PDB file of C-alpha atoms in Angstrom:
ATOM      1  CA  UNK A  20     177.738 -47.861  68.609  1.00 67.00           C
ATOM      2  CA  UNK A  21     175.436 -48.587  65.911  1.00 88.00           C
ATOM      3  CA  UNK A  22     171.597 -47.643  66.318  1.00 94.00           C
ATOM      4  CA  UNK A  23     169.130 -50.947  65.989  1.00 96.00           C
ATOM      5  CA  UNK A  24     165.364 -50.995  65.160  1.00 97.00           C
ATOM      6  CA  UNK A  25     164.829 -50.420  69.080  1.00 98.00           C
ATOM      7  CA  UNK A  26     166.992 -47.240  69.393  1.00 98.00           C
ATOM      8  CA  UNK A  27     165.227 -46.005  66.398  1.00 98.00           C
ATOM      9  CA  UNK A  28     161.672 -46.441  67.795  1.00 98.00           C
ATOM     10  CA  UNK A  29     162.710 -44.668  71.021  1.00 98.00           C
ATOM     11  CA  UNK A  30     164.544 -41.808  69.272  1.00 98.00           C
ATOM     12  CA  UNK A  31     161.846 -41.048  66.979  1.00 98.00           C
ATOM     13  CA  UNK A  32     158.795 -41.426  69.443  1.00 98.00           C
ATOM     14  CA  UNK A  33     161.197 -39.221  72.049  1.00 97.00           C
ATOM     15  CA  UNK A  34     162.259 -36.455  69.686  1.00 97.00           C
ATOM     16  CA  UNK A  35     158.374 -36.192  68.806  1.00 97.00           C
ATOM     17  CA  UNK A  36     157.397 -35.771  72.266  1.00 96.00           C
ATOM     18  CA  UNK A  37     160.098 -33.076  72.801  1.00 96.00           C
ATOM     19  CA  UNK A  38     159.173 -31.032  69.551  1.00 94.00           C
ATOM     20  CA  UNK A  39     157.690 -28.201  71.135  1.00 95.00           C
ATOM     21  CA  UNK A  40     160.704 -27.572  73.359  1.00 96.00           C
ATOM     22  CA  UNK A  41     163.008 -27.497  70.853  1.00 93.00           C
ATOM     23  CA  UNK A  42     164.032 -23.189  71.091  1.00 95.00           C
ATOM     24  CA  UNK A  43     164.042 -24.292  75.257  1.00 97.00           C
ATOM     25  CA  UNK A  44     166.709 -27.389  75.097  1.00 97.00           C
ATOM     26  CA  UNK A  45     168.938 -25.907  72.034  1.00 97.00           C
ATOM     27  CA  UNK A  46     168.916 -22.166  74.536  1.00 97.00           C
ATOM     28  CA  UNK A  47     169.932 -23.849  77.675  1.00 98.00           C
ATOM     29  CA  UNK A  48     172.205 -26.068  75.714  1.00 98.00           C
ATOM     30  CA  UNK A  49     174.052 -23.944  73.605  1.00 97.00           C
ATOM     31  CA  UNK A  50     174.208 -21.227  76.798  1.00 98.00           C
ATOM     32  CA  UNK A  51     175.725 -23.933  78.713  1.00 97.00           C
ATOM     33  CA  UNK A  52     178.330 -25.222  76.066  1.00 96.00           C
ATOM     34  CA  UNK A  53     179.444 -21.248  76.024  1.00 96.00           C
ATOM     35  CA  UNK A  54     179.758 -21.109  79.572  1.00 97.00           C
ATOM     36  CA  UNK A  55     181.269 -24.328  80.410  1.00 97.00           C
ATOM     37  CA  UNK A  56     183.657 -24.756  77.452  1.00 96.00           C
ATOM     38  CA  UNK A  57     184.412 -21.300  76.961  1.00 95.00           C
ATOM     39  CA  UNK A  58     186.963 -21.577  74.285  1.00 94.00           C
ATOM     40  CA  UNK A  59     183.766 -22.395  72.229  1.00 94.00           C
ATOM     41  CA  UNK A  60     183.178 -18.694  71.954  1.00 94.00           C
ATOM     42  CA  UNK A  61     185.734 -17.840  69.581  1.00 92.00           C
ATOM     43  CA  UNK A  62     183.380 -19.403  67.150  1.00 91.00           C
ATOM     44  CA  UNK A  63     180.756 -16.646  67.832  1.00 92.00           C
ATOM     45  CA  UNK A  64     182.882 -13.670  68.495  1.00 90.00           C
ATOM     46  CA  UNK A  65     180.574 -11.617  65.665  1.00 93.00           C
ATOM     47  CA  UNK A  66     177.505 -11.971  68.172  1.00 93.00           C
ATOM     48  CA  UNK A  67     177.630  -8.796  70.271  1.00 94.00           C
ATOM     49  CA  UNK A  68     176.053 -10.610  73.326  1.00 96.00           C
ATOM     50  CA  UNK A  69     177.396 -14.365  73.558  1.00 94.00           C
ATOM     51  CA  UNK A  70     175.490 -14.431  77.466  1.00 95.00           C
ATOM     52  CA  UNK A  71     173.369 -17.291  78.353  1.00 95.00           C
ATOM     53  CA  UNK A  72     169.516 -16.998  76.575  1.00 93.00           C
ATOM     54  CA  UNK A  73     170.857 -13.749  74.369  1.00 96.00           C
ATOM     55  CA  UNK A  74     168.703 -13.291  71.193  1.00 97.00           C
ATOM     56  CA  UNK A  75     171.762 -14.487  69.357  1.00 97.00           C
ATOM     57  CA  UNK A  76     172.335 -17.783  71.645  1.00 97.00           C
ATOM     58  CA  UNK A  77     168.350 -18.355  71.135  1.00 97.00           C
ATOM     59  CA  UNK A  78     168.563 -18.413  67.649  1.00 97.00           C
ATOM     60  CA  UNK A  79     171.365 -20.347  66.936  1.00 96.00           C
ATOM     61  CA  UNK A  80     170.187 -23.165  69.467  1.00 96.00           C
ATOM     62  CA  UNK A  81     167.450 -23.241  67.887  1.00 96.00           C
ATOM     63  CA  UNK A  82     169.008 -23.680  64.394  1.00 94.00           C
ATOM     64  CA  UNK A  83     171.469 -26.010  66.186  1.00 95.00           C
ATOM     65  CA  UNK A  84     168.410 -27.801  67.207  1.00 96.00           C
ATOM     66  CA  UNK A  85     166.464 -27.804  64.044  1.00 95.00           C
ATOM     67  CA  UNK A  86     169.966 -30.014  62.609  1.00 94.00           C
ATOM     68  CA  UNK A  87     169.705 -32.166  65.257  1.00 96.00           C
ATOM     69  CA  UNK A  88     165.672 -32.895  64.434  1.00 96.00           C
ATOM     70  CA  UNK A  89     166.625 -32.561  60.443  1.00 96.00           C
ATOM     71  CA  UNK A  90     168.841 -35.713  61.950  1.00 96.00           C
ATOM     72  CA  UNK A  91     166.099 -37.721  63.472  1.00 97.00           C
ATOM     73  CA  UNK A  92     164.386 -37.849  60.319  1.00 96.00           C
ATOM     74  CA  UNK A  93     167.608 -39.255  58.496  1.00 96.00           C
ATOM     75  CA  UNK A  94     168.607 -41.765  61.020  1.00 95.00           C
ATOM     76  CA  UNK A  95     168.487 -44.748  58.601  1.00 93.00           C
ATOM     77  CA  UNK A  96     171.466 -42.612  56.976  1.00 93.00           C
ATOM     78  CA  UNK A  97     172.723 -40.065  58.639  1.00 91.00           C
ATOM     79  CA  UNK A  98     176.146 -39.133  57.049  1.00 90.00           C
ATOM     80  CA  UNK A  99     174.109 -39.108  53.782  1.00 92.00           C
ATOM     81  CA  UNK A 100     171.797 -37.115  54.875  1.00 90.00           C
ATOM     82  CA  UNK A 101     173.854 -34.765  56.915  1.00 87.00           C
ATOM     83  CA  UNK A 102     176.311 -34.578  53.721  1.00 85.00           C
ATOM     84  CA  UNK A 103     175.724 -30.515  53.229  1.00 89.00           C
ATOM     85  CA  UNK A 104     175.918 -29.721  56.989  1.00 83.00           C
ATOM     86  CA  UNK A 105     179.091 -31.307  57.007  1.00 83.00           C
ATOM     87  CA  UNK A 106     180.776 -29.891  54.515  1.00 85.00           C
ATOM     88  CA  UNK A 107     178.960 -26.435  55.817  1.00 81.00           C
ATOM     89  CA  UNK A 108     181.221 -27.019  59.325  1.00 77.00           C
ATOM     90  CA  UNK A 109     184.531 -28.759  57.454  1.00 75.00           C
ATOM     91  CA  UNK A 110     184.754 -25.694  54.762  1.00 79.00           C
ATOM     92  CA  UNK A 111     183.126 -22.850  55.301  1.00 82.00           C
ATOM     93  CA  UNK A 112     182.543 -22.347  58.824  1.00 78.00           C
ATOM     94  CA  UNK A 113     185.402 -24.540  59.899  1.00 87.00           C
ATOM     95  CA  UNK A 114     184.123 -25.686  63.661  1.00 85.00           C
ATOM     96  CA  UNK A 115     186.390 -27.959  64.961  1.00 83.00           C
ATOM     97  CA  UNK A 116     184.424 -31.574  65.247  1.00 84.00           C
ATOM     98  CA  UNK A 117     185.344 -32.219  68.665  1.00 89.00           C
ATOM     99  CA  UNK A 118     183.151 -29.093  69.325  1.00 87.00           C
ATOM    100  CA  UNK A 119     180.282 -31.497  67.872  1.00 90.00           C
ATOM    101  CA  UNK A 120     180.656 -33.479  70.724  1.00 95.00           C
ATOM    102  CA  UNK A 121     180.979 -30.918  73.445  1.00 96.00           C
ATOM    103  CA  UNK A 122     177.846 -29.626  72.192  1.00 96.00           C
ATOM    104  CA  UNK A 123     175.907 -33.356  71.856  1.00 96.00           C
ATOM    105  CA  UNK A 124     177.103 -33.623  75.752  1.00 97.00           C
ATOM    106  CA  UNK A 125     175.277 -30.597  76.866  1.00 98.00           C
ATOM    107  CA  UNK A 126     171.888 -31.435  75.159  1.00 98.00           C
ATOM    108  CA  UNK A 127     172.274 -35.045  77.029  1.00 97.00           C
ATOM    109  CA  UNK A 128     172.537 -32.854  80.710  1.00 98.00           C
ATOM    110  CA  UNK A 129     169.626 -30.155  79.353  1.00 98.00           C
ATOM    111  CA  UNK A 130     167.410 -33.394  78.415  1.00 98.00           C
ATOM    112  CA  UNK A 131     167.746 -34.697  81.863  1.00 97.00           C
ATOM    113  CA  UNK A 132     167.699 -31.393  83.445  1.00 97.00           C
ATOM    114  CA  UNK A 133     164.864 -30.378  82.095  1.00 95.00           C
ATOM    115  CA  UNK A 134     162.912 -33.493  81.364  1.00 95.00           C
ATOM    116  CA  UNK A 135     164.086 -35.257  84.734  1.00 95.00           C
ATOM    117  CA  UNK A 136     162.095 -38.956  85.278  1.00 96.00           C
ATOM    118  CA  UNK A 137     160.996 -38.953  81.604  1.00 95.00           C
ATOM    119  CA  UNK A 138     164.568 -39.249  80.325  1.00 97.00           C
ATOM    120  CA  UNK A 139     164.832 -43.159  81.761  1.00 97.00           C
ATOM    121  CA  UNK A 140     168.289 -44.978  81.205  1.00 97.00           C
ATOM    122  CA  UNK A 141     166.573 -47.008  77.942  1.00 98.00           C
ATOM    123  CA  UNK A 142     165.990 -43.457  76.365  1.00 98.00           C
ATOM    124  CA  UNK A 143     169.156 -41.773  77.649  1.00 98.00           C
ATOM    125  CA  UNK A 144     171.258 -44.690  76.105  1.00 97.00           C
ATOM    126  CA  UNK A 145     169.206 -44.334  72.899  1.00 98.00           C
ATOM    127  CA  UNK A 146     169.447 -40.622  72.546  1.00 98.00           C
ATOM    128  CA  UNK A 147     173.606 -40.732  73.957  1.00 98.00           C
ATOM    129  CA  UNK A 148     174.283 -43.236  70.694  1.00 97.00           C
ATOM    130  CA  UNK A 149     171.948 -41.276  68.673  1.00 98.00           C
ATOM    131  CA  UNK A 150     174.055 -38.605  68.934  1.00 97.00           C
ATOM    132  CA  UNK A 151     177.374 -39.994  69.303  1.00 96.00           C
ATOM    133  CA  UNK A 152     176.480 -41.084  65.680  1.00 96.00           C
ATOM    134  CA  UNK A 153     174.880 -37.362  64.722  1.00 95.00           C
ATOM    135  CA  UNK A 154     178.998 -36.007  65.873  1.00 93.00           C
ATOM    136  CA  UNK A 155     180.272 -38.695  63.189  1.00 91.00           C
ATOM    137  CA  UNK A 156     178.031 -37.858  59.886  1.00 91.00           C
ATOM    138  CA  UNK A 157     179.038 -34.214  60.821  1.00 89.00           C
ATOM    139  CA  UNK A 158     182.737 -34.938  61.070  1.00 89.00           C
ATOM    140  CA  UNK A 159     182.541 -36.813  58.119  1.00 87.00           C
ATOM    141  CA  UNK A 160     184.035 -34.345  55.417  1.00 84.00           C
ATOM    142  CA  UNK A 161     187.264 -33.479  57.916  1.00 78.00           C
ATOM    143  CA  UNK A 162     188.749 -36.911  56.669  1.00 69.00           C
TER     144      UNK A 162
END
């Protein structure tokens, strides 16, 4: 699914408006990734307390986060732009990309948790594609 001039728009104007609850969504979403998928964990098994909203799971969502805004402002190209966090994942972290998705799934349910009748279908299917192409640019050095 490729992003048009109209998913752009929406993606932009939407991740603007949701700025200031960036260290909220990437918290609840990385706490829920942990506790849903949990064979995520092994990836943090340095982090003395891998519970939901830990000062280790706050931090990282909100780096995880930051990517995902550093994103937004590359959409016109994203595995360009996304080039060195790529290559972070693929060789020296070595994360699994399907985790990329797994993660990308449980900001869509924390954006319509916590944002409710302000995530409408037009934005949902903007931001779901958005990041569907985000898991992509980041697998992009695994091939």
């Amino acid at each position: 699914m490729s992003l048009n001039a109209k998913d752009k728009t929406i993606i932009r104007d939407f991740f603007k408006k949701i700025s200031t609850r960036n260290e909220e969504i990437g918290n609840e979403a990385l706490s829920r990734m942990l506790t849903v998928y949990p064979q995520t964990k092994s990836y943090f098994a340095h982090w003395k307390d891998l519970s939901p909203g830990s000062e280790p799971v706050k931090r990282h969502g909100v780096l995880i986060m930051n990517g995902v805004f550093d994103g937004v402002s590359k959409l016109d190209d994203l595995i360009g732009g996304l080039l060195d966090l790529s290559e972070l994942h693929a060789f020296m972290l070595r994360i699994d990309p399907v985790n990329f998705k797994i993660f990308t799934h449980c900001i869509l349910v924390v954006m319509s948790m916590i944002l409710g009748e302000e995530f409408t279908p037009e934005i949902h299917l903007s931001v779901d594609k958005f990041l569907a192409q985000l898991s992509l640019a980041l697998a992009e050095r695994y091939r």
